[in-house]
């Protein structure tokens, strides 16, 4: 798929270009940035649902840990320690609390990796090798109904907004 | 937001994004300096001494340690608590940055987290070796077994401690690693060497810095930072419960958890100050780790010192106010005026008095003073743990059990060995990973027009 690539050296220029393109109903496929510029993310991104997954992981952790301690301490091997009750909930709170943090933590990381499909050794689909250093890469898909005049208009708009370079590139964006 | 009278500017001079990458990532692609090899040599020697001591402890047994029937916890637990305390700084900086949005903390975050991971690993070594038969360490895990099945005691602070430390190590290691994902990608794309490209490429997990990458990454980091916040408070509190839940005079006090927590932050921040003072000089990072940044740590240290001093006074007061002769003996006689008075007053001097010098602007903006005071604090914090552990155990209820304690060469060897692990790790970290978060420095140092 052909894409229009605009290379910028400043995220403020990218934000201005995003605003202008949005006004003209031109969809932006992606922006690659060397840091998480909140202005770009605010204008282009949707809120992540990862925190909901974290809440579910936490709920699972609380139930699983409580059930496990209850089963081991009350049902499976009720050990008498100084005549104290086997169902000693107050002193279980610490273990449940720690396990909730641990499992929520692990759950959140797993969900992140599942959503981003990031794994050790993955090849990075780099568009421009300076996009992790000091360049901001704006990617606009050339849709089938886009005429050559429209493509030229977008290219000109990007140049007017301060793009250092504008080019066409064949990309597969997930 | 950064450019305030209190905090100063984020970087001393205005930097382009490229300059930021160049300055911070330079050690990763240039040859190591002579001092690095010398330091590595010393750290390796310390590590070898430690390996010998660990081998002796396992092969011969814990009789090689200075422990006796009364002082059954000695240097092992002192050093364990000391290292865990130091290990608190990394996550504390993460919380300052992510939860409190204190952007000055971004400069220290990466180094502090690396320090945390190494310090917690060093700390974990002591209780593991103290088991005596380390090959049976899996007994502490709750697993179905052939002993009944006899499960672990979920009511015991010792089990809580195992869980707290394991959780803390997992959390700090993961947070540190995921925190540097964008920077690993930067190194991958800048590396000229094929091996470096492959290694950084493997660990950067295919990061490209797309909008989706960043949004999900920031959502995850916020959750992880939020989860780390209560854990920082609870880890050292749970370590304190190892002591506070017992009935030993000097340990059986409710003040111990908060007192341990503040002590941990105090010693951790002091260690970050010591390390970053060296890093800024050796790697020429004065424009990034600025005097106002270090001054911010000094301000936290004043606060920590005041709370620690108050805790010392409160302990003394409560011992006197309780009217319980054993507590009064432990605090007012044994510690303050008895056999352990030298160690006690070193502790008070180093932790409660010396850091007060930071009230003077001239002192808290002087690199030499900051370095000296931060080292003094960590010496003082070691003495604090010595006082807590040894003074209480050596003089308990029965005078017939009273004894003295001194470490053996094996005890000393393990402690020196943990320094070997720590410094070897820190030196490797400085060589192969940017010591300051490159992406955050770029984000915070730029002056946005939006």
Coordinates of C-alpha atoms in Angstrom, one line a residue:
Chain A
X1 CA 0.0 0.0 0.0
X2 CA 1.4 3.4 -1.0
X3 CA 1.7 6.0 1.8
X4 CA 2.6 9.6 1.9
X5 CA 5.4 10.1 4.4
X6 CA 6.2 13.5 5.9
X7 CA 9.4 13.9 7.9
X8 CA 9.5 16.6 10.5
X9 CA 12.1 17.7 13.1
X10 CA 9.7 19.3 15.6
X11 CA 6.5 17.9 17.1
X12 CA 4.9 21.4 17.2
X13 CA 4.9 21.4 13.4
X14 CA 3.5 17.9 13.4
X15 CA 0.6 19.0 15.6
X16 CA -0.1 22.0 13.3
X17 CA -0.1 19.6 10.3
X18 CA -2.5 17.2 12.1
X19 CA -5.0 20.0 12.8
X20 CA -4.9 21.1 9.2
X21 CA -5.3 17.6 7.8
X22 CA -8.1 16.9 10.2
X23 CA -9.9 20.1 9.1
X24 CA -9.7 18.7 5.5
X25 CA -11.0 15.3 6.5
X26 CA -7.8 13.6 5.6
X27 CA -7.1 10.5 7.7
X28 CA -3.7 10.1 9.3
X29 CA -2.6 6.5 9.4
X30 CA 0.1 7.0 12.1
X31 CA 2.8 9.2 13.5
X32 CA 6.2 7.8 14.7
X33 CA 7.7 9.9 17.4
X34 CA 11.0 9.7 19.4
X35 CA 9.1 10.5 22.6
X36 CA 5.5 10.4 23.8
X37 CA 4.4 13.9 22.7
X38 CA 1.1 14.4 24.6
X39 CA -0.2 16.8 21.9
X40 CA 0.2 14.3 19.2
X41 CA -1.3 11.5 21.2
X42 CA -4.2 13.7 22.3
X43 CA -5.0 14.6 18.7
X44 CA -4.5 11.1 17.2
X45 CA -5.0 8.5 19.7
X46 CA -7.8 6.7 21.5
X47 CA -7.6 6.1 25.2
X48 CA -6.0 2.7 25.9
X49 CA -8.2 0.0 27.6
X50 CA -5.2 -1.6 29.3
X51 CA -6.2 -0.2 32.7
X52 CA -9.5 -2.1 32.5
X53 CA -7.5 -5.3 32.0
X54 CA -5.4 -4.3 35.1
X55 CA -8.6 -4.0 37.2
X56 CA -9.7 -7.4 36.1
X57 CA -6.3 -8.9 36.9
X58 CA -6.5 -7.3 40.3
X59 CA -10.0 -8.7 41.0
X60 CA -8.8 -12.2 39.9
X61 CA -5.7 -11.9 42.1
X62 CA -7.8 -11.0 45.2
X63 CA -10.2 -13.9 44.7
X64 CA -7.5 -16.4 43.7
X65 CA -5.2 -15.6 46.6
X66 CA -8.0 -15.5 49.2
X67 CA -9.3 -18.9 47.9
X68 CA -5.9 -20.4 47.9
X69 CA -5.0 -19.4 51.5
X70 CA -8.4 -20.4 52.7
X71 CA -8.1 -23.8 51.1
X72 CA -4.6 -24.4 52.4
X73 CA -5.1 -23.0 55.9
X74 CA -8.7 -24.0 56.7
X75 CA -9.5 -27.0 54.5
X76 CA -6.4 -28.9 53.4
X77 CA -4.2 -28.6 56.4
X78 CA -5.7 -26.6 59.3
X79 CA -2.6 -26.1 61.4
X80 CA -3.0 -24.9 65.0
X81 CA -0.6 -22.1 65.8
X82 CA -0.8 -21.1 69.5
X83 CA -4.5 -21.8 69.6
X84 CA -5.2 -19.1 67.1
X85 CA -8.1 -19.5 64.7
X86 CA -7.3 -21.2 61.4
X87 CA -9.4 -18.7 59.5
X88 CA -7.1 -15.8 60.5
X89 CA -8.2 -13.3 58.0
X90 CA -6.5 -10.1 59.3
X91 CA -3.0 -11.7 58.9
X92 CA -3.9 -12.9 55.4
X93 CA -4.5 -9.3 54.3
X94 CA -0.8 -8.7 53.8
X95 CA -0.4 -11.8 51.5
X96 CA -3.6 -10.9 49.6
X97 CA -2.4 -7.3 49.2
X98 CA 1.0 -8.3 47.9
X99 CA -0.3 -11.0 45.6
X100 CA -2.8 -8.5 44.2
X101 CA 0.0 -6.1 43.4
X102 CA 2.1 -8.8 41.9
X103 CA -0.6 -10.5 39.8
X104 CA -2.1 -7.1 38.6
X105 CA 1.4 -6.1 37.6
X106 CA 2.1 -9.3 35.7
X107 CA -1.4 -9.2 34.2
X108 CA -0.9 -5.6 33.0
X109 CA 2.4 -6.4 31.3
X110 CA 1.0 -9.5 29.6
X111 CA -2.0 -7.5 28.4
X112 CA 0.3 -4.8 27.1
X113 CA 2.3 -7.4 25.2
X114 CA -0.7 -9.1 23.8
X115 CA -2.2 -5.8 22.6
X116 CA 1.0 -4.4 21.1
X117 CA 2.2 -7.9 20.0
X118 CA 5.6 -7.0 21.3
X119 CA 7.9 -9.8 22.0
X120 CA 11.7 -10.3 22.4
X121 CA 13.4 -10.4 19.0
X122 CA 10.5 -8.9 17.0
X123 CA 11.6 -7.0 13.9
X124 CA 10.8 -3.3 14.1
X125 CA 8.8 -2.1 11.0
X126 CA 10.8 1.1 10.9
X127 CA 9.7 3.7 8.3
X128 CA 12.6 6.1 9.0
X129 CA 15.7 5.1 11.0
X130 CA 15.8 8.5 12.8
X131 CA 12.2 8.3 14.1
X132 CA 13.6 7.0 17.4
X133 CA 16.1 9.8 17.6
X134 CA 15.0 13.3 16.4
X135 CA 12.5 12.9 13.6
X136 CA 8.8 12.8 13.6
X137 CA 7.3 10.7 10.8
X138 CA 3.7 11.4 9.6
X139 CA 2.2 8.6 7.6
X140 CA -0.9 9.1 5.4
X141 CA -2.4 6.3 3.4
X142 CA -3.0 6.9 -0.3
X143 CA -6.5 5.5 -0.6
X144 CA -7.9 4.1 -3.8
X145 CA -10.3 7.1 -4.3
X146 CA -7.4 9.6 -3.9
X147 CA -6.6 11.4 -7.1
X148 CA -3.0 12.5 -8.0
X149 CA -4.1 16.1 -7.4
X150 CA -5.2 15.3 -3.9
X151 CA -1.9 13.5 -3.2
X152 CA 0.0 16.6 -4.4
X153 CA -2.2 18.8 -2.3
X154 CA -1.4 16.8 0.8
X155 CA 2.3 16.8 0.0
X156 CA 2.3 20.5 -0.4
X157 CA 0.4 21.0 2.8
X158 CA 3.0 18.9 4.7
X159 CA 5.9 20.9 3.1
X160 CA 4.1 24.2 4.0
X161 CA 3.8 23.0 7.6
X162 CA 7.5 22.5 7.8
X163 CA 8.2 18.9 6.7
X164 CA 11.9 18.5 5.9
X165 CA 11.1 15.8 3.3
X166 CA 7.9 14.4 1.8
X167 CA 8.0 11.1 -0.1
X168 CA 5.9 8.1 -1.2
X169 CA 6.6 4.8 0.3
X170 CA 5.1 1.3 0.1
X171 CA 4.2 0.2 3.6
X172 CA 2.2 -2.4 5.4
X173 CA 0.6 -0.9 8.5
X174 CA -1.2 -3.2 10.9
Chain B
X1 CA 6.5 23.5 34.5
X2 CA 10.1 22.7 35.0
X3 CA 11.3 26.2 34.6
X4 CA 10.6 27.4 38.1
X5 CA 12.6 29.3 40.6
X6 CA 12.6 26.3 42.9
X7 CA 13.5 23.6 40.4
X8 CA 15.5 25.6 37.8
X9 CA 15.6 24.5 34.2
X10 CA 15.3 20.9 33.2
X11 CA 18.7 21.0 31.3
X12 CA 21.3 23.5 32.0
X13 CA 21.5 24.5 28.3
X14 CA 19.0 24.3 25.5
X15 CA 19.6 21.0 23.6
X16 CA 18.4 19.7 20.3
X17 CA 16.9 16.2 20.3
X18 CA 19.9 14.9 18.5
X19 CA 22.3 16.4 21.1
X20 CA 20.3 14.8 23.9
X21 CA 20.7 11.4 22.3
X22 CA 24.4 12.0 21.5
X23 CA 25.2 13.2 25.0
X24 CA 23.4 10.5 26.9
X25 CA 24.0 7.5 24.7
X26 CA 27.7 8.3 24.1
X27 CA 29.1 5.7 26.6
X28 CA 27.1 2.9 24.8
X29 CA 28.9 3.3 21.5
X30 CA 32.3 4.7 22.5
X31 CA 35.1 2.7 24.2
X32 CA 35.1 2.6 27.9
X33 CA 37.5 5.0 29.7
X34 CA 40.5 3.8 31.8
X35 CA 38.7 4.5 35.0
X36 CA 35.9 2.1 34.0
X37 CA 38.4 -0.8 33.6
X38 CA 40.1 0.1 36.9
X39 CA 36.7 0.3 38.7
X40 CA 35.6 -3.0 37.1
X41 CA 38.8 -4.6 38.3
X42 CA 38.2 -3.5 41.8
X43 CA 34.5 -4.6 41.7
X44 CA 35.5 -8.0 40.3
X45 CA 38.0 -8.5 43.2
X46 CA 35.3 -7.6 45.7
X47 CA 33.0 -10.0 43.9
X48 CA 35.6 -12.8 44.1
X49 CA 36.1 -12.2 47.8
X50 CA 32.3 -12.5 48.2
X51 CA 32.2 -15.7 46.2
X52 CA 34.8 -17.2 48.4
X53 CA 32.7 -16.2 51.5
X54 CA 29.5 -17.6 50.0
X55 CA 31.3 -20.8 49.1
X56 CA 32.6 -21.1 52.7
X57 CA 29.2 -20.4 54.2
X58 CA 27.6 -23.1 52.1
X59 CA 30.4 -25.7 52.2
X60 CA 31.4 -25.3 55.8
X61 CA 28.2 -23.9 57.3
X62 CA 26.9 -20.9 59.2
X63 CA 29.4 -21.6 62.1
X64 CA 31.8 -19.6 60.0
X65 CA 29.7 -16.5 60.7
X66 CA 29.9 -14.5 63.9
X67 CA 26.4 -15.4 65.0
X68 CA 25.9 -17.0 68.4
X69 CA 22.9 -18.3 70.4
X70 CA 21.9 -14.8 71.5
X71 CA 22.7 -12.8 68.4
X72 CA 21.2 -15.1 65.9
X73 CA 20.8 -12.3 63.4
X74 CA 24.0 -10.3 62.8
X75 CA 25.6 -8.8 59.7
X76 CA 23.4 -10.8 57.5
X77 CA 20.2 -9.1 58.6
X78 CA 21.9 -5.7 59.1
X79 CA 23.2 -5.8 55.5
X80 CA 19.9 -7.2 54.2
X81 CA 17.9 -4.3 55.7
X82 CA 20.6 -1.8 54.6
X83 CA 20.5 -3.0 50.9
X84 CA 16.7 -3.2 50.9
X85 CA 16.6 0.4 52.2
X86 CA 18.9 1.6 49.4
X87 CA 16.8 -0.3 46.9
X88 CA 13.8 1.9 47.8
X89 CA 15.0 4.9 45.8
X90 CA 14.4 3.7 42.3
X91 CA 10.8 3.0 42.8
X92 CA 10.4 6.1 44.9
X93 CA 11.7 8.2 42.0
X94 CA 9.3 6.4 39.6
X95 CA 6.4 7.4 41.9
X96 CA 7.6 11.0 42.1
X97 CA 7.7 11.0 38.3
X98 CA 4.6 9.0 37.4
X99 CA 2.2 9.6 40.3
X100 CA 3.2 13.0 41.6
X101 CA 4.4 14.2 38.1
X102 CA 7.6 15.7 39.6
X103 CA 9.5 16.0 36.4
X104 CA 12.9 16.6 38.0
X105 CA 12.8 13.0 39.0
X106 CA 13.0 11.9 35.4
X107 CA 16.8 12.7 35.4
X108 CA 17.4 10.2 38.2
X109 CA 14.8 7.6 37.4
X110 CA 16.8 5.2 35.2
X111 CA 19.9 5.1 37.4
X112 CA 17.8 4.9 40.6
X113 CA 15.9 2.0 39.2
X114 CA 19.0 0.1 38.1
X115 CA 20.4 0.7 41.6
X116 CA 17.1 -0.7 43.0
X117 CA 17.3 -3.9 41.0
X118 CA 20.9 -4.5 42.0
X119 CA 20.4 -3.5 45.7
X120 CA 17.4 -5.8 46.1
X121 CA 19.3 -8.7 44.5
X122 CA 22.2 -8.1 46.9
X123 CA 19.7 -7.9 49.8
X124 CA 18.0 -11.1 48.9
X125 CA 21.3 -13.0 49.1
X126 CA 21.5 -12.5 52.9
X127 CA 18.3 -14.2 54.1
X128 CA 18.8 -16.9 51.4
X129 CA 22.3 -17.7 52.8
X130 CA 21.0 -17.4 56.3
X131 CA 18.8 -20.4 55.7
X132 CA 22.0 -22.4 56.1
X133 CA 20.9 -25.1 53.7
X134 CA 20.3 -22.9 50.7
X135 CA 19.5 -25.8 48.5
X136 CA 16.3 -26.2 50.4
X137 CA 15.2 -22.6 49.7
X138 CA 12.2 -23.9 47.8
X139 CA 10.6 -24.9 51.2
X140 CA 9.5 -21.2 51.5
X141 CA 7.2 -21.5 48.5
X142 CA 3.7 -22.6 49.0
X143 CA 3.6 -25.8 46.9
X144 CA 1.9 -29.2 47.3
X145 CA 4.5 -31.3 49.1
X146 CA 5.2 -34.5 50.8
X147 CA 5.2 -33.0 54.3
X148 CA 1.6 -33.4 55.2
X149 CA 1.1 -31.5 52.9
X150 CA 2.4 -28.8 55.2
X151 CA 1.8 -25.4 53.7
X152 CA 3.8 -22.3 54.5
X153 CA 2.6 -20.2 57.4
X154 CA 0.6 -17.3 55.9
X155 CA 0.4 -15.6 59.3
X156 CA 4.2 -15.2 59.5
X157 CA 6.0 -11.9 58.8
X158 CA 8.9 -13.9 57.5
X159 CA 6.7 -15.3 54.8
X160 CA 5.3 -11.9 54.1
X161 CA 8.8 -10.6 53.7
X162 CA 9.8 -13.3 51.2
X163 CA 6.7 -12.4 49.2
X164 CA 7.3 -8.6 49.6
X165 CA 10.9 -8.8 48.4
X166 CA 10.0 -11.2 45.5
X167 CA 7.2 -8.9 44.4
X168 CA 9.4 -5.8 44.7
X169 CA 12.2 -7.4 42.7
X170 CA 9.8 -8.5 40.0
X171 CA 8.2 -5.1 39.9
X172 CA 11.3 -3.0 39.9
X173 CA 13.0 -5.1 37.3
X174 CA 10.0 -5.0 35.0
X175 CA 9.4 -1.3 35.5
X176 CA 13.1 -0.6 34.8
X177 CA 13.1 -2.8 31.7
X178 CA 9.9 -1.5 30.2
X179 CA 10.8 2.1 31.1
X180 CA 13.8 1.9 28.8
X181 CA 12.1 0.2 25.8
X182 CA 12.0 3.4 23.7
X183 CA 15.6 4.1 24.5
X184 CA 16.7 0.6 23.5
X185 CA 15.0 1.2 20.2
X186 CA 16.9 4.5 19.9
X187 CA 20.2 2.6 20.5
X188 CA 19.1 -0.1 18.0
X189 CA 18.6 2.4 15.3
X190 CA 21.8 4.4 16.0
X191 CA 24.2 1.5 16.5
X192 CA 26.8 1.0 13.8
X193 CA 27.9 -2.4 15.1
X194 CA 25.9 -5.4 13.9
X195 CA 26.1 -7.2 17.3
X196 CA 24.9 -4.1 19.2
X197 CA 22.1 -3.7 16.6
X198 CA 21.0 -7.3 17.1
X199 CA 21.2 -7.2 20.9
X200 CA 19.3 -3.8 21.3
X201 CA 16.9 -5.0 18.5
X202 CA 16.2 -8.2 20.4
X203 CA 15.4 -6.3 23.7
X204 CA 13.5 -3.4 22.1
X205 CA 10.8 -5.9 21.0
X206 CA 10.1 -4.2 17.7
X207 CA 9.4 -0.7 19.2
X208 CA 8.8 1.9 16.5
X209 CA 7.3 4.8 18.5
X210 CA 3.9 4.7 16.7
X211 CA 0.9 6.4 18.3
X212 CA -0.5 3.1 19.4
X213 CA 2.9 2.1 20.9
X214 CA 3.1 5.3 22.9
X215 CA -0.6 5.3 24.1
X216 CA -0.5 1.7 25.3
X217 CA 3.0 2.2 26.7
X218 CA 2.0 5.2 28.7
X219 CA -1.2 3.6 29.9
X220 CA 0.8 0.6 31.1
X221 CA 3.6 2.6 32.8
X222 CA 0.9 4.7 34.7
X223 CA -0.7 1.5 36.0
X224 CA 2.7 0.0 36.9
X225 CA 3.8 3.2 38.6
X226 CA 0.5 3.4 40.5
X227 CA 1.0 -0.2 41.7
X228 CA 4.5 0.5 42.7
X229 CA 3.5 3.4 45.0
X230 CA 1.8 1.3 47.8
X231 CA 4.5 -1.4 47.4
X232 CA 7.3 1.1 48.2
X233 CA 5.6 1.9 51.5
X234 CA 4.8 -1.7 52.3
X235 CA 8.1 -3.5 51.5
X236 CA 10.1 -1.8 54.2
X237 CA 7.1 -1.8 56.5
X238 CA 6.9 -5.5 56.1
X239 CA 10.7 -5.8 56.7
X240 CA 10.0 -3.8 59.9
X241 CA 7.3 -6.3 60.9
X242 CA 10.0 -9.0 61.0
X243 CA 11.2 -7.1 64.1
X244 CA 8.1 -5.4 65.4
X245 CA 6.0 -8.6 65.7
X246 CA 8.6 -10.2 68.0
X247 CA 8.7 -9.5 71.7
X248 CA 12.3 -8.4 71.9
X249 CA 12.8 -5.0 73.7
X250 CA 13.8 -2.4 71.2
X251 CA 12.0 -4.2 68.4
X252 CA 8.5 -4.5 69.7
X253 CA 7.4 -1.0 68.8
X254 CA 4.6 0.2 66.5
X255 CA 6.8 3.0 65.2
X256 CA 9.1 0.6 63.4
X257 CA 7.2 0.3 60.0
X258 CA 7.0 4.1 59.2
X259 CA 10.4 4.6 60.7
X260 CA 11.9 1.9 58.5
X261 CA 10.1 3.3 55.5
X262 CA 11.4 6.8 55.9
X263 CA 14.9 5.4 56.7
X264 CA 14.8 3.4 53.4
X265 CA 13.8 6.5 51.3
X266 CA 16.5 8.5 53.2
X267 CA 19.3 6.0 52.5
X268 CA 18.1 5.3 48.9
X269 CA 18.1 9.0 48.0
X270 CA 21.5 9.4 49.5
X271 CA 22.9 6.6 47.4
X272 CA 21.3 8.0 44.3
X273 CA 23.0 11.3 45.1
X274 CA 26.4 9.7 45.6
X275 CA 26.1 7.7 42.3
X276 CA 24.8 10.5 40.2
X277 CA 27.5 12.9 41.4
X278 CA 30.0 10.5 40.0
X279 CA 28.1 9.8 36.8
X280 CA 27.6 13.5 35.9
X281 CA 31.4 14.1 36.3
X282 CA 32.7 10.9 34.7
X283 CA 30.3 11.0 31.7
X284 CA 30.2 14.8 31.4
X285 CA 26.5 15.0 32.0
X286 CA 26.6 18.3 34.0
X287 CA 24.0 19.8 31.6
X288 CA 21.5 17.1 32.5
X289 CA 22.1 16.2 36.1
X290 CA 22.2 19.8 37.2
X291 CA 22.8 21.4 40.6
X292 CA 19.0 22.2 41.0
X293 CA 18.3 18.5 40.4
X294 CA 20.7 17.4 43.1
X295 CA 19.4 20.1 45.3
X296 CA 15.9 18.6 45.0
X297 CA 17.4 15.3 46.4
X298 CA 19.1 17.4 49.2
X299 CA 15.7 18.8 50.2
X300 CA 14.2 15.3 50.4
X301 CA 17.2 14.3 52.6
X302 CA 16.5 17.2 55.0
X303 CA 12.9 16.0 55.3
X304 CA 14.1 12.4 55.8
X305 CA 16.6 13.4 58.4
X306 CA 14.1 15.3 60.4
X307 CA 11.7 12.4 60.4
X308 CA 14.5 10.0 61.3
X309 CA 15.6 12.3 64.1
X310 CA 12.0 12.5 65.4
X311 CA 11.7 8.7 65.3
X312 CA 14.9 8.3 67.4
X313 CA 13.5 10.8 70.0
X314 CA 10.1 9.2 69.9
X315 CA 11.6 5.7 70.6
X316 CA 13.5 7.1 73.6
X317 CA 10.5 8.9 74.9
X318 CA 8.1 6.0 74.5
X319 CA 10.6 3.7 76.2
X320 CA 10.8 6.1 79.2
X321 CA 7.0 6.8 79.2
X322 CA 6.1 3.1 79.1
X323 CA 7.9 2.6 82.4
X324 CA 8.8 -0.9 81.2
X325 CA 12.3 -1.6 82.6
X326 CA 13.5 -3.7 79.7
X327 CA 12.6 -1.1 77.1
X328 CA 14.1 1.6 79.3
X329 CA 17.3 -0.5 79.6
X330 CA 17.5 -1.1 75.8
X331 CA 17.0 2.5 74.7
X332 CA 18.3 4.6 77.5
X333 CA 21.2 2.5 78.8
X334 CA 22.3 -0.2 76.4
X335 CA 22.0 2.0 73.3
X336 CA 22.5 5.6 74.4
X337 CA 25.0 5.2 77.3
X338 CA 26.0 1.5 77.4
X339 CA 28.0 -0.9 75.4
X340 CA 26.7 0.4 72.0
X341 CA 26.9 4.1 72.8
X342 CA 29.6 4.8 70.2
X343 CA 27.6 3.1 67.4
X344 CA 24.4 4.9 68.7
X345 CA 25.9 8.3 68.6
X346 CA 27.5 7.8 65.2
X347 CA 24.0 6.9 64.0
X348 CA 22.5 10.0 65.5
X349 CA 25.3 12.2 64.2
X350 CA 25.2 10.9 60.7
X351 CA 21.5 10.6 60.2
X352 CA 19.9 13.3 62.3
X353 CA 22.5 16.0 62.6
X354 CA 24.8 16.1 59.6
X355 CA 22.0 16.3 56.9
X356 CA 20.7 19.4 58.7
X357 CA 23.7 21.2 57.0
X358 CA 21.6 21.0 53.8
X359 CA 19.5 23.9 55.3
X360 CA 22.4 26.1 54.1
X361 CA 22.0 26.8 50.4
X362 CA 25.8 27.0 50.0
X363 CA 26.1 23.4 51.2
X364 CA 23.2 21.9 49.3
X365 CA 24.5 23.4 46.1
X366 CA 28.1 22.3 46.6
X367 CA 29.0 19.0 44.9
X368 CA 31.7 18.2 47.4
X369 CA 29.4 18.7 50.4
X370 CA 26.6 16.8 48.8
X371 CA 29.0 13.9 48.1
X372 CA 30.4 13.8 51.6
X373 CA 27.0 14.1 53.3
X374 CA 25.4 11.5 51.1
X375 CA 28.2 9.0 52.0
X376 CA 27.9 9.9 55.7
X377 CA 24.2 9.2 55.6
X378 CA 24.7 5.7 54.3
X379 CA 27.3 5.0 56.9
X380 CA 24.8 6.3 59.5
X381 CA 22.0 4.1 58.1
X382 CA 24.2 1.1 58.3
X383 CA 24.9 1.9 62.0
X384 CA 21.2 2.3 62.5
X385 CA 20.5 -1.3 61.4
X386 CA 23.5 -2.5 63.5
X387 CA 22.0 -0.8 66.6
X388 CA 18.5 -2.2 66.0
X389 CA 19.7 -5.8 65.4
X390 CA 22.7 -6.3 67.6
X391 CA 21.9 -4.1 70.7
X392 CA 18.5 -5.7 71.1
X393 CA 19.6 -9.3 70.6
X394 CA 22.8 -9.2 72.6
X395 CA 21.0 -7.9 75.8
X396 CA 17.5 -9.4 76.1
X397 CA 15.5 -10.4 79.2
X398 CA 18.0 -12.8 80.8
X399 CA 21.4 -11.4 81.7
X400 CA 22.8 -15.0 81.6
X401 CA 22.3 -14.9 77.8
X402 CA 24.0 -11.5 77.4
X403 CA 26.8 -11.6 74.9
X404 CA 28.8 -9.6 72.5
X405 CA 28.9 -9.9 68.7
X406 CA 31.5 -9.4 66.2
X407 CA 31.6 -10.4 62.5
X408 CA 34.0 -12.9 61.1
X409 CA 36.0 -12.6 57.8
X410 CA 33.2 -14.6 56.1
X411 CA 30.6 -12.1 57.2
X412 CA 32.8 -9.3 56.0
X413 CA 33.4 -11.2 52.7
X414 CA 29.8 -11.6 51.9
X415 CA 29.1 -7.9 52.5
X416 CA 32.1 -6.9 50.4
X417 CA 30.9 -9.4 47.8
X418 CA 27.5 -7.6 47.6
X419 CA 29.4 -4.4 46.8
X420 CA 31.1 -6.4 44.1
X421 CA 27.8 -7.4 42.6
X422 CA 26.4 -3.9 43.0
X423 CA 29.3 -2.1 41.4
X424 CA 29.9 -4.7 38.6
X425 CA 26.2 -4.3 37.8
X426 CA 26.3 -0.5 37.9
X427 CA 29.4 -0.3 35.7
X428 CA 27.8 -2.7 33.1
X429 CA 24.7 -0.6 33.2
X430 CA 26.6 2.6 32.6
X431 CA 28.4 1.1 29.7
X432 CA 25.5 -0.5 27.9
X433 CA 22.4 1.4 28.9
X434 CA 21.8 5.2 28.9
X435 CA 21.9 6.3 32.5
X436 CA 19.3 9.0 31.9
X437 CA 15.9 8.3 30.1
X438 CA 16.6 9.8 26.7
X439 CA 12.9 9.9 25.6
X440 CA 11.8 11.6 28.8
X441 CA 14.6 14.1 28.7
X442 CA 13.5 15.1 25.2
X443 CA 9.9 15.4 26.2
X444 CA 10.6 17.5 29.3
X445 CA 13.4 19.7 28.0
X446 CA 11.6 21.0 24.9
X447 CA 9.7 24.2 25.0
X448 CA 6.4 23.5 23.4
X449 CA 4.4 26.2 21.6
X450 CA 1.2 24.1 22.2

